[in-house]
Coordinates of C-alpha atoms in Angstrom, one line a residue:
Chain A
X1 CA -7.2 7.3 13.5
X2 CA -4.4 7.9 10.9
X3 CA -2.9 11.6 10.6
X4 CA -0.9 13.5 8.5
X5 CA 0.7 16.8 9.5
X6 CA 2.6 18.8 7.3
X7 CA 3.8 21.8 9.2
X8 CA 5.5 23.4 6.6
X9 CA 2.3 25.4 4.6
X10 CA 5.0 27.2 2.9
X11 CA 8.3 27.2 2.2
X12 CA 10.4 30.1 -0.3
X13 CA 14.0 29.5 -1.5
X14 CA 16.1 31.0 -4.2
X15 CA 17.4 28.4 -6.8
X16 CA 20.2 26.1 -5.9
X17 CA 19.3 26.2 -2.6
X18 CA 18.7 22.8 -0.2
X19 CA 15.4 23.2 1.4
X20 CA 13.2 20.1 3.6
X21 CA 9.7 19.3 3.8
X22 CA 8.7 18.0 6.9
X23 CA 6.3 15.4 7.5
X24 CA 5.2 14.4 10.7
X25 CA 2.3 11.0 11.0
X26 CA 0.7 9.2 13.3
X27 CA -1.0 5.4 13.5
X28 CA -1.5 2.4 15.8
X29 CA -1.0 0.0 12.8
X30 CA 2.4 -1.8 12.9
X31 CA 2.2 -2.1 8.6
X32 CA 2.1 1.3 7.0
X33 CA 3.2 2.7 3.7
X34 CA 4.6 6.1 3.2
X35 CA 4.3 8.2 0.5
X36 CA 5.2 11.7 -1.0
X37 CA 3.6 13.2 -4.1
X38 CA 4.0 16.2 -5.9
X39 CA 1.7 18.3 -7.6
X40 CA 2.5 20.8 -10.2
X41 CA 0.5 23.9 -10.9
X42 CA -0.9 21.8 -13.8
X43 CA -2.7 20.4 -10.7
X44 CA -2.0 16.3 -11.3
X45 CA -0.7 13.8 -8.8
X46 CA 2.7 13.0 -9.3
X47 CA 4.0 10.0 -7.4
X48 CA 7.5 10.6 -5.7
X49 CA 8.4 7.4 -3.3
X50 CA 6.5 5.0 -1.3
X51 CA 8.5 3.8 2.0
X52 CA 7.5 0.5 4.0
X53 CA 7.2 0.7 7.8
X54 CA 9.9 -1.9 8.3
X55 CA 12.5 -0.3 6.0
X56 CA 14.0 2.7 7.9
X57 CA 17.3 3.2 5.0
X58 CA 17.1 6.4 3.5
X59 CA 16.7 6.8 -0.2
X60 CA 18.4 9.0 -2.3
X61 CA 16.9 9.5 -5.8
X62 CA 19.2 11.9 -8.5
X63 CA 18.2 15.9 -5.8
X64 CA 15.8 14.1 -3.8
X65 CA 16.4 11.9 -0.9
X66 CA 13.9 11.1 2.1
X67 CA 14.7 10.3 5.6
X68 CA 12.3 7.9 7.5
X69 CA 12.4 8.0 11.1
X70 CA 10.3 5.6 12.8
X71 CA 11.3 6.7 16.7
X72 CA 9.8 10.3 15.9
X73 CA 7.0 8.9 13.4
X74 CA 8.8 11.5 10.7
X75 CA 9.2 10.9 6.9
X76 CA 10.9 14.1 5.5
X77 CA 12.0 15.0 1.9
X78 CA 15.2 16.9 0.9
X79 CA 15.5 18.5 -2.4
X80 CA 19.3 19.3 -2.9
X81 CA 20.4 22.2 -5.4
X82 CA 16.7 23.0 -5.6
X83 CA 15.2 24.6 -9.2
X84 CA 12.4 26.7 -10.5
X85 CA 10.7 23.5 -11.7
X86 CA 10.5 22.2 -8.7
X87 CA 7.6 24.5 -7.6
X88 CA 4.4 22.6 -6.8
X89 CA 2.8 21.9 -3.5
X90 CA 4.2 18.6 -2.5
X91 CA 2.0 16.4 0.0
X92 CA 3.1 13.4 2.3
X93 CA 0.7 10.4 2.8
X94 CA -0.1 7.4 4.7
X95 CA -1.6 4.3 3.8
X96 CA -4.4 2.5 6.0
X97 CA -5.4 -1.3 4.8
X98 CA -9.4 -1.7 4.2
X99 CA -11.8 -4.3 4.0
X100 CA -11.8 -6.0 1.2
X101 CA -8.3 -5.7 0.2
X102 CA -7.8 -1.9 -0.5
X103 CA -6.1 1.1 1.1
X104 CA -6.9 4.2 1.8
X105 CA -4.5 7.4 1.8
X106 CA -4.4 9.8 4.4
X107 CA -2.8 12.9 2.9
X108 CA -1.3 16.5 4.8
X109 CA -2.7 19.4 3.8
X110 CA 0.9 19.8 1.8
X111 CA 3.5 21.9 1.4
X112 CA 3.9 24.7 -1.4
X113 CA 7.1 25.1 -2.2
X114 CA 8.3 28.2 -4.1
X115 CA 11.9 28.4 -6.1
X116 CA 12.6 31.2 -7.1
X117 CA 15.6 33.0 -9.5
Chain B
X1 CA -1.2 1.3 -20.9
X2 CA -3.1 4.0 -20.8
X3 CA -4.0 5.4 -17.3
X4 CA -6.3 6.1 -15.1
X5 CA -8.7 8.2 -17.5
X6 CA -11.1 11.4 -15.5
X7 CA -13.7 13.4 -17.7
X8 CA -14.4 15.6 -17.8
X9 CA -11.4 17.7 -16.4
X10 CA -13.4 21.1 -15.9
X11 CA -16.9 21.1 -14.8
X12 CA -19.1 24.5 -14.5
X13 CA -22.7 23.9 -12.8
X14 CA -25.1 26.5 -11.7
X15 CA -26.6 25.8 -8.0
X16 CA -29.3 23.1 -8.0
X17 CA -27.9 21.3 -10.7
X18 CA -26.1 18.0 -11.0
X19 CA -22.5 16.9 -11.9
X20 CA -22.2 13.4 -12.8
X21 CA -18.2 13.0 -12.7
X22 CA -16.4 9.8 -14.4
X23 CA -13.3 7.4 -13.9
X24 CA -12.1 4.7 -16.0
X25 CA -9.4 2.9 -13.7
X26 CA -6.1 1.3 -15.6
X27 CA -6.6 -1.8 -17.6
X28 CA -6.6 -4.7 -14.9
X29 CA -7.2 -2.6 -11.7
X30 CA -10.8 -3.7 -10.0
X31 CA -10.8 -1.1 -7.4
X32 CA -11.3 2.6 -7.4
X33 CA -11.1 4.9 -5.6
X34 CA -12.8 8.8 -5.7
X35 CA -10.9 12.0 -3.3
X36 CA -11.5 15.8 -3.2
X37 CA -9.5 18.3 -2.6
X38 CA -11.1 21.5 -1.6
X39 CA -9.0 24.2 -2.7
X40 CA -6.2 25.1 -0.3
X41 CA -6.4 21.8 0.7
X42 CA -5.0 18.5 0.8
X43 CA -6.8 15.3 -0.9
X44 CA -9.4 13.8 1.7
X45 CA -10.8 9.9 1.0
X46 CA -14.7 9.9 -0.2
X47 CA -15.1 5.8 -1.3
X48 CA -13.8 2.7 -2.2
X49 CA -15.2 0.5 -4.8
X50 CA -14.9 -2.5 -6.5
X51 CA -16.7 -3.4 -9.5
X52 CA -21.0 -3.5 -8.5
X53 CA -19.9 -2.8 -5.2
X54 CA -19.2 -0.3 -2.4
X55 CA -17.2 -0.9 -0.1
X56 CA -16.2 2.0 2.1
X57 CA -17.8 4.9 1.7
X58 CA -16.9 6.5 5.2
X59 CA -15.9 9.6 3.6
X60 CA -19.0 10.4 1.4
X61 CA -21.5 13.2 2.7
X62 CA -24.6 11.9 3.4
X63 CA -26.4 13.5 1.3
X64 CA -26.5 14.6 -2.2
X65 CA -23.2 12.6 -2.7
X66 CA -23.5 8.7 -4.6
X67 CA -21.0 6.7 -6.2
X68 CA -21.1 3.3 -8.4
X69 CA -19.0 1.3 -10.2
X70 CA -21.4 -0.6 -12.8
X71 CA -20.2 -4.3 -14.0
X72 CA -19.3 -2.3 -17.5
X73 CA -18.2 0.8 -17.5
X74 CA -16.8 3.6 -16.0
X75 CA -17.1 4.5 -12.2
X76 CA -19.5 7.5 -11.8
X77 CA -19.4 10.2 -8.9
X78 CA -22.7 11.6 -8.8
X79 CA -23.1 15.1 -7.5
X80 CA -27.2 15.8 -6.9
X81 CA -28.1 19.7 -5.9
X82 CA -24.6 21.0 -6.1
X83 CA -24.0 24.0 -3.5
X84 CA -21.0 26.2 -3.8
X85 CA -19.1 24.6 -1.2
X86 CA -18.8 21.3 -3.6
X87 CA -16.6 23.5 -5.9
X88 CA -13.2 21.6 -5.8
X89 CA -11.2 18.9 -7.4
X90 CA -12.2 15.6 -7.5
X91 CA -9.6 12.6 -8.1
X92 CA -10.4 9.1 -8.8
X93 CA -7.4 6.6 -7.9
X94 CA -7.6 3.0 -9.2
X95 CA -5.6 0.0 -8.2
X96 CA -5.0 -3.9 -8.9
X97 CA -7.2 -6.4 -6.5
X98 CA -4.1 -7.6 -4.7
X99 CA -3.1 -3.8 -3.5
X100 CA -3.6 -4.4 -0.1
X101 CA -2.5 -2.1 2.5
X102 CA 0.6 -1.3 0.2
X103 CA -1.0 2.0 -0.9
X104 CA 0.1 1.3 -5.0
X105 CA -2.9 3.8 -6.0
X106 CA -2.8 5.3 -9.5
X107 CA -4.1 9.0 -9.6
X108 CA -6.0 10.5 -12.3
X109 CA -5.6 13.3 -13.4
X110 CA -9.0 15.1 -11.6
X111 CA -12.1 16.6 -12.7
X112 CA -12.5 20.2 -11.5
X113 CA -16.1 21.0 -10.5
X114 CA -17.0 25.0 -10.3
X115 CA -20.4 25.8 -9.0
X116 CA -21.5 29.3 -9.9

């Protein structure tokens, strides 16, 4: 069975500072996707980065980057120079293939992150 | 393109009654999906369906709980006898027939049951 575990059930930091989510997964499937998400207090889904099993660069996007480590099945997010707006709870995901050609996520139970002034 | 399209967003039911919650996936996309997320929680797979059909529904309860996804129409999460403990946010996800196990789901924006 797919897992998700996100340690992390809450994180503080003053703005400005660099702070990293962990996200820790487990499956027997040799395809997977990876995923991040945020969600605001508004309480949508925001999309952040899918990651393919067999692609172990790390991204950078503008403050966020991700580091996929396949050896300690790890996929964790950095958010440089961190600001108030970044404050949502922030969940990591993992893609399972079904029958009849759709996917399932399995998500952590997320991160809340908190920036403060 | 508009996207994937959830009404209502807030739902208030009194114990015993029903919530019929709906989903209208992004232009193109055949498959939809429904999750909750209890609050405190993360977002936890119900079902997967594709248009008149259900395909995995491994995550429904087995009772109370029904889904469809008519030829026409919207997709329809059907709450019968709603308890307390059904109070949380429920996200329907839609993607293109060809998604495969690449995870490209596109999140709505939820429908938020309360059950007094």
């Amino acid at each position: 069975a797919q897992k998700v575990t996100q340690a992390q059930t809450e994180i503080s930091v003053v703005e400005k500072e660099d702070v990293t989510l962990d996200c820790v997964y487990e499956t027997r499937d040799t395809t997977y996707y990876l995923f991040w998400y945020k969600q605001p207090p508004s309480g949508e889904l925001v999309f952040l980065i899918r990651r393919n099993s067999f692609d172990e660069q790390n991204e950078i996007s503008g403050r966020y980057s991700w580091n996929f480590q396949k050896s300690t099945s790890s996929f964790n997010f950095t958010i440089t120079a961190s600001q108030v707006v970044d404050s949502a709870v922030y969940f990591c995901a993992l893609s399972e293939g079904l029958t009849g050609g759709g996917n399932k996520l399995t998500f952590g139970t997320g991160t809340q992150l908190k920036v403060e002034l | 393109n508009a996207g994937v399209m959830q009404n209502p967003r807030h739902l208030v039911r009194r114990r015993g009654q029903e919530a019929r919650l709906r989903c209208s996936p992004m232009k193109g996309h055949s498959h939809v999906y429904w999750y909750r997320q209890l609050p405190e929680e993360g977002l936890k797979f119900m079902v997967y369906l594709q248009k008149e059909n259900i395909i995995d529904e491994s995550g429904m309860p087995k009772e109370r709980f029904s889904a469809e996804f008519p030829k026409e129409g919207p997709s329809i999460l059907r709450i019968q006898q709603v308890v307390r403990g059904d109070s949380a946010a429920y996200f329907c996800a839609s993607s293109p027939p060809t998604t495969g196990v690449t995870g490209e789901l596109f999140f709505g924006e939820g429908s938020r049951l309360t059950v007094l």
